[in-house]
GROMACS .gro file of C-alpha atoms in nm:
model
  383
    1UNK     CA    1  -0.585   0.988  -8.901
    2UNK     CA    2  -0.763   0.672  -8.795
    3UNK     CA    3  -0.504   0.601  -8.520
    4UNK     CA    4  -0.571   0.934  -8.348
    5UNK     CA    5  -0.949   0.912  -8.342
    6UNK     CA    6  -0.983   0.671  -8.041
    7UNK     CA    7  -0.767   0.900  -7.830
    8UNK     CA    8  -0.978   1.193  -7.930
    9UNK     CA    9  -1.294   1.007  -7.833
   10UNK     CA   10  -1.151   0.929  -7.489
   11UNK     CA   11  -1.069   1.291  -7.434
   12UNK     CA   12  -1.420   1.382  -7.531
   13UNK     CA   13  -1.555   1.155  -7.255
   14UNK     CA   14  -1.606   0.823  -7.421
   15UNK     CA   15  -1.497   0.495  -7.259
   16UNK     CA   16  -1.274   0.243  -7.423
   17UNK     CA   17  -1.582   0.032  -7.487
   18UNK     CA   18  -1.730   0.313  -7.692
   19UNK     CA   19  -1.999   0.362  -7.415
   20UNK     CA   20  -2.086   0.714  -7.314
   21UNK     CA   21  -2.035   0.831  -6.954
   22UNK     CA   22  -2.365   0.876  -6.771
   23UNK     CA   23  -2.309   1.233  -6.656
   24UNK     CA   24  -2.654   1.251  -6.498
   25UNK     CA   25  -2.576   0.953  -6.277
   26UNK     CA   26  -2.230   1.092  -6.203
   27UNK     CA   27  -2.379   1.424  -6.100
   28UNK     CA   28  -2.628   1.250  -5.872
   29UNK     CA   29  -2.347   1.054  -5.705
   30UNK     CA   30  -2.146   1.370  -5.646
   31UNK     CA   31  -2.452   1.543  -5.509
   32UNK     CA   32  -2.523   1.253  -5.272
   33UNK     CA   33  -2.161   1.250  -5.151
   34UNK     CA   34  -2.182   1.624  -5.086
   35UNK     CA   35  -2.502   1.575  -4.885
   36UNK     CA   36  -2.336   1.305  -4.678
   37UNK     CA   37  -2.039   1.531  -4.605
   38UNK     CA   38  -2.273   1.809  -4.500
   39UNK     CA   39  -2.470   1.568  -4.279
   40UNK     CA   40  -2.153   1.436  -4.116
   41UNK     CA   41  -2.033   1.791  -4.058
   42UNK     CA   42  -2.368   1.883  -3.904
   43UNK     CA   43  -2.364   1.577  -3.677
   44UNK     CA   44  -2.014   1.664  -3.563
   45UNK     CA   45  -2.121   2.020  -3.496
   46UNK     CA   46  -2.423   1.904  -3.295
   47UNK     CA   47  -2.210   1.663  -3.093
   48UNK     CA   48  -1.965   1.942  -3.013
   49UNK     CA   49  -2.252   2.169  -2.914
   50UNK     CA   50  -2.394   1.897  -2.691
   51UNK     CA   51  -2.057   1.847  -2.522
   52UNK     CA   52  -2.033   2.221  -2.458
   53UNK     CA   53  -2.383   2.225  -2.310
   54UNK     CA   54  -2.300   1.927  -2.087
   55UNK     CA   55  -1.979   2.099  -1.976
   56UNK     CA   56  -2.180   2.415  -1.898
   57UNK     CA   57  -2.437   2.217  -1.699
   58UNK     CA   58  -2.158   2.040  -1.513
   59UNK     CA   59  -1.994   2.373  -1.433
   60UNK     CA   60  -2.325   2.505  -1.299
   61UNK     CA   61  -2.351   2.202  -1.070
   62UNK     CA   62  -1.994   2.249  -0.953
   63UNK     CA   63  -2.052   2.619  -0.890
   64UNK     CA   64  -2.362   2.536  -0.690
   65UNK     CA   65  -2.166   2.286  -0.483
   66UNK     CA   66  -1.893   2.544  -0.427
   67UNK     CA   67  -2.148   2.806  -0.326
   68UNK     CA   68  -2.237   2.602  -0.018
   69UNK     CA   69  -2.111   2.765   0.298
   70UNK     CA   70  -1.807   2.593   0.442
   71UNK     CA   71  -1.793   2.480   0.804
   72UNK     CA   72  -1.560   2.704   1.002
   73UNK     CA   73  -1.562   2.513   1.330
   74UNK     CA   74  -1.417   2.173   1.422
   75UNK     CA   75  -1.540   1.900   1.653
   76UNK     CA   76  -1.294   1.676   1.839
   77UNK     CA   77  -1.389   1.370   2.044
   78UNK     CA   78  -1.159   1.214   2.306
   79UNK     CA   79  -1.195   0.876   2.474
   80UNK     CA   80  -0.966   0.625   2.646
   81UNK     CA   81  -0.837   0.330   2.447
   82UNK     CA   82  -0.912   0.104   2.743
   83UNK     CA   83  -1.275   0.081   2.624
   84UNK     CA   84  -1.161  -0.208   2.404
   85UNK     CA   85  -1.068  -0.409   2.712
   86UNK     CA   86  -1.438  -0.444   2.785
   87UNK     CA   87  -1.473  -0.669   2.477
   88UNK     CA   88  -1.438  -1.043   2.533
   89UNK     CA   89  -1.267  -1.141   2.206
   90UNK     CA   90  -1.060  -1.002   1.921
   91UNK     CA   91  -1.365  -0.998   1.696
   92UNK     CA   92  -1.567  -0.801   1.951
   93UNK     CA   93  -1.280  -0.557   2.004
   94UNK     CA   94  -1.276  -0.489   1.632
   95UNK     CA   95  -1.653  -0.452   1.616
   96UNK     CA   96  -1.646  -0.209   1.910
   97UNK     CA   97  -1.387   0.004   1.732
   98UNK     CA   98  -1.608   0.001   1.424
   99UNK     CA   99  -1.905   0.124   1.628
  100UNK     CA  100  -1.697   0.413   1.760
  101UNK     CA  101  -1.579   0.503   1.409
  102UNK     CA  102  -1.934   0.499   1.275
  103UNK     CA  103  -2.062   0.717   1.559
  104UNK     CA  104  -1.785   0.973   1.509
  105UNK     CA  105  -1.841   0.984   1.133
  106UNK     CA  106  -2.219   1.017   1.162
  107UNK     CA  107  -2.176   1.329   1.375
  108UNK     CA  108  -1.895   1.472   1.158
  109UNK     CA  109  -1.608   1.451   1.407
  110UNK     CA  110  -1.294   1.611   1.265
  111UNK     CA  111  -1.054   1.462   1.518
  112UNK     CA  112  -1.056   1.155   1.743
  113UNK     CA  113  -0.814   1.158   2.035
  114UNK     CA  114  -0.732   0.826   2.201
  115UNK     CA  115  -0.580   0.885   2.543
  116UNK     CA  116  -0.423   0.639   2.784
  117UNK     CA  117  -0.570   0.615   3.130
  118UNK     CA  118  -0.351   0.325   3.242
  119UNK     CA  119   0.000   0.470   3.215
  120UNK     CA  120   0.116   0.300   2.893
  121UNK     CA  121   0.277   0.629   2.783
  122UNK     CA  122   0.156   0.619   2.421
  123UNK     CA  123   0.249   0.954   2.272
  124UNK     CA  124   0.250   0.929   1.896
  125UNK     CA  125   0.036   0.792   1.616
  126UNK     CA  126   0.323   0.810   1.367
  127UNK     CA  127   0.510   0.509   1.235
  128UNK     CA  128   0.420   0.143   1.273
  129UNK     CA  129   0.188   0.034   1.549
  130UNK     CA  130   0.280  -0.261   1.769
  131UNK     CA  131  -0.059  -0.351   1.915
  132UNK     CA  132  -0.130  -0.723   1.911
  133UNK     CA  133  -0.391  -0.966   2.029
  134UNK     CA  134  -0.691  -0.947   2.254
  135UNK     CA  135  -0.506  -0.793   2.551
  136UNK     CA  136  -0.257  -0.593   2.350
  137UNK     CA  137  -0.212  -0.218   2.350
  138UNK     CA  138  -0.571  -0.104   2.332
  139UNK     CA  139  -0.492   0.259   2.242
  140UNK     CA  140  -0.281   0.156   1.946
  141UNK     CA  141  -0.523  -0.107   1.820
  142UNK     CA  142  -0.818   0.132   1.843
  143UNK     CA  143  -0.625   0.406   1.663
  144UNK     CA  144  -0.520   0.168   1.387
  145UNK     CA  145  -0.874   0.047   1.320
  146UNK     CA  146  -1.010   0.402   1.324
  147UNK     CA  147  -0.749   0.510   1.070
  148UNK     CA  148  -0.820   0.208   0.853
  149UNK     CA  149  -1.193   0.281   0.839
  150UNK     CA  150  -1.139   0.651   0.767
  151UNK     CA  151  -0.913   0.580   0.469
  152UNK     CA  152  -1.092   0.557   0.130
  153UNK     CA  153  -1.119   0.196   0.015
  154UNK     CA  154  -0.908   0.247  -0.298
  155UNK     CA  155  -0.614   0.367  -0.085
  156UNK     CA  156  -0.618   0.110   0.196
  157UNK     CA  157  -0.380  -0.137   0.033
  158UNK     CA  158  -0.127   0.143  -0.006
  159UNK     CA  159  -0.130   0.254   0.358
  160UNK     CA  160  -0.232  -0.052   0.559
  161UNK     CA  161  -0.028  -0.370   0.516
  162UNK     CA  162  -0.155  -0.694   0.663
  163UNK     CA  163  -0.161  -0.675   1.042
  164UNK     CA  164  -0.313  -0.876   1.326
  165UNK     CA  165  -0.504  -0.574   1.459
  166UNK     CA  166  -0.686  -0.549   1.125
  167UNK     CA  167  -0.764  -0.917   1.097
  168UNK     CA  168  -1.140  -0.860   1.112
  169UNK     CA  169  -1.152  -0.496   1.003
  170UNK     CA  170  -1.266  -0.590   0.653
  171UNK     CA  171  -1.596  -0.715   0.797
  172UNK     CA  172  -1.684  -0.384   0.961
  173UNK     CA  173  -1.955  -0.156   0.832
  174UNK     CA  174  -1.804   0.113   0.606
  175UNK     CA  175  -1.817   0.478   0.708
  176UNK     CA  176  -1.943   0.576   0.362
  177UNK     CA  177  -1.825   0.934   0.417
  178UNK     CA  178  -1.830   1.188   0.132
  179UNK     CA  179  -1.460   1.129   0.059
  180UNK     CA  180  -1.519   0.754   0.014
  181UNK     CA  181  -1.608   0.788  -0.353
  182UNK     CA  182  -1.688   0.543  -0.627
  183UNK     CA  183  -1.467   0.529  -0.934
  184UNK     CA  184  -1.716   0.718  -1.157
  185UNK     CA  185  -1.843   0.962  -0.894
  186UNK     CA  186  -1.786   1.331  -0.968
  187UNK     CA  187  -1.666   1.574  -0.704
  188UNK     CA  188  -1.459   1.888  -0.661
  189UNK     CA  189  -1.219   1.706  -0.429
  190UNK     CA  190  -1.057   1.365  -0.408
  191UNK     CA  191  -0.816   1.186  -0.176
  192UNK     CA  192  -0.516   1.031  -0.346
  193UNK     CA  193  -0.165   0.893  -0.316
  194UNK     CA  194   0.145   1.024  -0.493
  195UNK     CA  195   0.265   0.768  -0.748
  196UNK     CA  196   0.623   0.669  -0.821
  197UNK     CA  197   0.595   0.764  -1.187
  198UNK     CA  198   0.829   0.981  -1.394
  199UNK     CA  199   0.690   1.310  -1.524
  200UNK     CA  200   0.811   1.570  -1.771
  201UNK     CA  201   1.029   1.856  -1.641
  202UNK     CA  202   0.817   2.133  -1.493
  203UNK     CA  203   0.519   1.904  -1.444
  204UNK     CA  204   0.379   1.795  -1.108
  205UNK     CA  205   0.348   1.446  -0.966
  206UNK     CA  206   0.090   1.191  -1.073
  207UNK     CA  207  -0.175   1.095  -0.818
  208UNK     CA  208  -0.402   0.792  -0.792
  209UNK     CA  209  -0.737   0.935  -0.685
  210UNK     CA  210  -0.940   0.620  -0.744
  211UNK     CA  211  -1.062   0.730  -1.089
  212UNK     CA  212  -1.035   0.588  -1.440
  213UNK     CA  213  -0.758   0.836  -1.512
  214UNK     CA  214  -0.465   0.950  -1.300
  215UNK     CA  215  -0.444   1.313  -1.189
  216UNK     CA  216  -0.147   1.538  -1.251
  217UNK     CA  217  -0.109   1.797  -0.977
  218UNK     CA  218   0.070   2.131  -0.969
  219UNK     CA  219   0.358   2.022  -0.743
  220UNK     CA  220   0.630   1.759  -0.726
  221UNK     CA  221   0.576   1.571  -0.400
  222UNK     CA  222   0.720   1.270  -0.223
  223UNK     CA  223   0.607   0.930  -0.343
  224UNK     CA  224   0.357   0.754  -0.119
  225UNK     CA  225   0.221   1.071   0.038
  226UNK     CA  226  -0.155   1.097   0.092
  227UNK     CA  227  -0.291   1.423  -0.046
  228UNK     CA  228  -0.619   1.605  -0.092
  229UNK     CA  229  -0.667   1.712  -0.455
  230UNK     CA  230  -0.902   1.974  -0.594
  231UNK     CA  231  -0.982   1.885  -0.953
  232UNK     CA  232  -0.984   2.155  -1.220
  233UNK     CA  233  -1.321   2.297  -1.321
  234UNK     CA  234  -1.294   2.182  -1.681
  235UNK     CA  235  -1.122   1.867  -1.799
  236UNK     CA  236  -1.035   1.761  -2.151
  237UNK     CA  237  -1.216   1.440  -2.238
  238UNK     CA  238  -0.943   1.348  -2.487
  239UNK     CA  239  -0.651   1.389  -2.244
  240UNK     CA  240  -0.510   1.075  -2.085
  241UNK     CA  241  -0.459   1.264  -1.757
  242UNK     CA  242  -0.680   1.479  -1.538
  243UNK     CA  243  -0.561   1.807  -1.388
  244UNK     CA  244  -0.579   1.920  -1.027
  245UNK     CA  245  -0.405   2.105  -0.744
  246UNK     CA  246  -0.308   1.993  -0.395
  247UNK     CA  247  -0.498   2.164  -0.113
  248UNK     CA  248  -0.492   2.142   0.265
  249UNK     CA  249  -0.703   1.861   0.413
  250UNK     CA  250  -0.939   2.112   0.574
  251UNK     CA  251  -1.032   2.287   0.246
  252UNK     CA  252  -1.323   2.053   0.157
  253UNK     CA  253  -1.471   2.136   0.498
  254UNK     CA  254  -1.397   2.509   0.515
  255UNK     CA  255  -1.470   2.594   0.150
  256UNK     CA  256  -1.690   2.314   0.019
  257UNK     CA  257  -1.895   2.245   0.329
  258UNK     CA  258  -1.815   1.874   0.303
  259UNK     CA  259  -1.737   1.633   0.584
  260UNK     CA  260  -1.395   1.500   0.491
  261UNK     CA  261  -1.326   1.239   0.756
  262UNK     CA  262  -1.135   1.257   1.082
  263UNK     CA  263  -0.775   1.253   1.195
  264UNK     CA  264  -0.655   1.027   1.477
  265UNK     CA  265  -0.425   1.141   1.756
  266UNK     CA  266  -0.280   0.943   2.046
  267UNK     CA  267  -0.234   1.113   2.382
  268UNK     CA  268  -0.019   0.978   2.668
  269UNK     CA  269  -0.270   1.088   2.932
  270UNK     CA  270  -0.580   1.299   2.981
  271UNK     CA  271  -0.388   1.626   3.020
  272UNK     CA  272  -0.210   1.566   2.687
  273UNK     CA  273  -0.548   1.577   2.516
  274UNK     CA  274  -0.563   1.949   2.598
  275UNK     CA  275  -0.195   2.046   2.572
  276UNK     CA  276  -0.088   1.868   2.253
  277UNK     CA  277  -0.375   1.954   2.020
  278UNK     CA  278  -0.327   2.039   1.652
  279UNK     CA  279  -0.471   2.391   1.681
  280UNK     CA  280  -0.239   2.678   1.765
  281UNK     CA  281  -0.501   2.857   1.975
  282UNK     CA  282  -0.612   2.532   2.141
  283UNK     CA  283  -0.967   2.419   2.208
  284UNK     CA  284  -1.178   2.721   2.298
  285UNK     CA  285  -1.470   2.510   2.426
  286UNK     CA  286  -1.423   2.187   2.621
  287UNK     CA  287  -1.701   1.958   2.741
  288UNK     CA  288  -1.670   1.668   2.981
  289UNK     CA  289  -1.944   1.404   2.998
  290UNK     CA  290  -2.053   1.242   3.323
  291UNK     CA  291  -2.368   1.140   3.505
  292UNK     CA  292  -2.253   1.382   3.776
  293UNK     CA  293  -2.263   1.679   3.542
  294UNK     CA  294  -2.524   1.940   3.474
  295UNK     CA  295  -2.823   1.837   3.262
  296UNK     CA  296  -2.766   1.902   2.894
  297UNK     CA  297  -3.125   2.019   2.848
  298UNK     CA  298  -3.051   2.331   3.048
  299UNK     CA  299  -2.731   2.415   2.862
  300UNK     CA  300  -2.662   2.658   2.580
  301UNK     CA  301  -2.325   2.643   2.407
  302UNK     CA  302  -2.127   2.966   2.358
  303UNK     CA  303  -1.964   3.054   2.027
  304UNK     CA  304  -1.655   2.850   1.949
  305UNK     CA  305  -1.406   2.756   1.681
  306UNK     CA  306  -1.268   2.429   1.814
  307UNK     CA  307  -1.486   2.208   2.030
  308UNK     CA  308  -1.355   1.919   2.237
  309UNK     CA  309  -1.589   1.660   2.389
  310UNK     CA  310  -1.426   1.412   2.628
  311UNK     CA  311  -1.571   1.074   2.726
  312UNK     CA  312  -1.460   0.856   3.012
  313UNK     CA  313  -1.394   0.484   3.021
  314UNK     CA  314  -1.549   0.210   3.227
  315UNK     CA  315  -1.484   0.396   3.553
  316UNK     CA  316  -1.558   0.744   3.422
  317UNK     CA  317  -1.334   1.047   3.390
  318UNK     CA  318  -1.250   1.025   3.758
  319UNK     CA  319  -1.022   0.727   3.690
  320UNK     CA  320  -0.841   0.916   3.415
  321UNK     CA  321  -0.782   1.212   3.648
  322UNK     CA  322  -0.647   0.988   3.926
  323UNK     CA  323  -0.386   0.821   3.702
  324UNK     CA  324  -0.267   1.145   3.537
  325UNK     CA  325   0.043   1.262   3.723
  326UNK     CA  326   0.030   1.601   3.550
  327UNK     CA  327  -0.296   1.692   3.722
  328UNK     CA  328  -0.325   1.809   4.082
  329UNK     CA  329  -0.705   1.809   4.095
  330UNK     CA  330  -0.945   1.535   4.193
  331UNK     CA  331  -1.265   1.683   4.050
  332UNK     CA  332  -1.284   1.628   3.670
  333UNK     CA  333  -1.533   1.913   3.628
  334UNK     CA  334  -1.252   2.162   3.696
  335UNK     CA  335  -1.083   2.063   3.368
  336UNK     CA  336  -1.372   2.160   3.140
  337UNK     CA  337  -1.570   2.465   3.044
  338UNK     CA  338  -1.886   2.253   3.069
  339UNK     CA  339  -1.943   1.930   3.260
  340UNK     CA  340  -2.262   1.775   3.127
  341UNK     CA  341  -2.492   1.484   3.192
  342UNK     CA  342  -2.601   1.407   2.836
  343UNK     CA  343  -2.846   1.132   2.935
  344UNK     CA  344  -3.038   1.238   3.246
  345UNK     CA  345  -3.271   0.988   3.413
  346UNK     CA  346  -3.093   0.695   3.251
  347UNK     CA  347  -3.253   0.356   3.298
  348UNK     CA  348  -2.926   0.164   3.320
  349UNK     CA  349  -2.661   0.190   3.590
  350UNK     CA  350  -2.396   0.237   3.326
  351UNK     CA  351  -2.372   0.376   2.974
  352UNK     CA  352  -2.104   0.226   2.753
  353UNK     CA  353  -1.866   0.467   2.582
  354UNK     CA  354  -1.985   0.381   2.231
  355UNK     CA  355  -2.340   0.450   2.351
  356UNK     CA  356  -2.236   0.771   2.524
  357UNK     CA  357  -2.092   0.906   2.198
  358UNK     CA  358  -2.419   0.858   2.013
  359UNK     CA  359  -2.634   0.991   2.297
  360UNK     CA  360  -2.413   1.291   2.372
  361UNK     CA  361  -2.358   1.400   2.013
  362UNK     CA  362  -2.728   1.365   1.934
  363UNK     CA  363  -2.802   1.599   2.223
  364UNK     CA  364  -2.522   1.840   2.136
  365UNK     CA  365  -2.589   1.854   1.762
  366UNK     CA  366  -2.862   2.123   1.765
  367UNK     CA  367  -2.666   2.322   2.023
  368UNK     CA  368  -2.350   2.301   1.811
  369UNK     CA  369  -2.544   2.419   1.505
  370UNK     CA  370  -2.676   2.716   1.701
  371UNK     CA  371  -2.327   2.804   1.824
  372UNK     CA  372  -2.192   2.780   1.469
  373UNK     CA  373  -2.466   3.017   1.351
  374UNK     CA  374  -2.340   3.267   1.608
  375UNK     CA  375  -1.987   3.235   1.474
  376UNK     CA  376  -2.107   3.289   1.113
  377UNK     CA  377  -2.305   3.599   1.213
  378UNK     CA  378  -2.007   3.742   1.397
  379UNK     CA  379  -1.778   3.676   1.102
  380UNK     CA  380  -2.019   3.846   0.863
  381UNK     CA  381  -2.040   4.154   1.082
  382UNK     CA  382  -1.662   4.178   1.116
  383UNK     CA  383  -1.608   4.149   0.741
   0.00000   0.00000   0.00000
């Protein structure tokens, strides 16, 4: 009987030291643990609610950005590459190209056409350029620097290997266009490069868009290709990859109302500027600039979809017309819908091309906006 009693006491809640369990203290500990679990659960719930509210606010901002009217028209600028020959050194040639790039970006040029007025027969911007040195191929060197500056900084090493033409390009003022984004900047669209990374079957390629995370797109594309990506509206914060779809390069402009940089095209001569354009219907409004043209103050632009503004070199558009064997005219004004003097009563005998771009586009800007308003009104009525 005596051997069984200790076991019985333990079953009744006594410790081996014959001390009673403090049930009141035990109950308090259980109650405190329960409160802590409830508090942790509440904190987790509040954090989840906060994340949902932040996602909703972010979606509102994105919807507001998408609600902006896109720009339906395009602006193309054409100038001869020989303008670089007016610079006295390689550094000044590079700086001059940077000035032209800045001017075109400030006024939202969608295309820059570099044409040859000296018979070098430069026809394509594809492949590797061969421009070298101070007196090298000016058209090619100018095109290369313009492309370099247009490319987002996080993609430049991928597309532009070391080259003599770009020796001083790193010192130029950046364009700071909307598609030149910081790593933490949020946007509907991003420029990126297709990575050489394996993906699961049925999944699209991985893209480096200059963000903390890589983006997986909806298609399998060739490695090394530059693409425009539209990021999904909602992204999982826990996923190691972001989601997006590839869109045409013009979508940020036409749907988002964003300026998304310019393309560069090389033309063999002045006539090729008009005949080898990227638009199927061609340029429906062409403007030539010259001190012999009509005063811009008296001009109203008609409605248009694709505008082309052409600038001459050191000797004006007349020199480009004379060297173009495809043209049988001697008066440059016959090539354009409008032939304008964008700086009447100028105080200098000459206006440099980089100056002419700024002066002309500043004068044309309000007229372009008015013409675009006409196009929007017509589109609304037709729809």
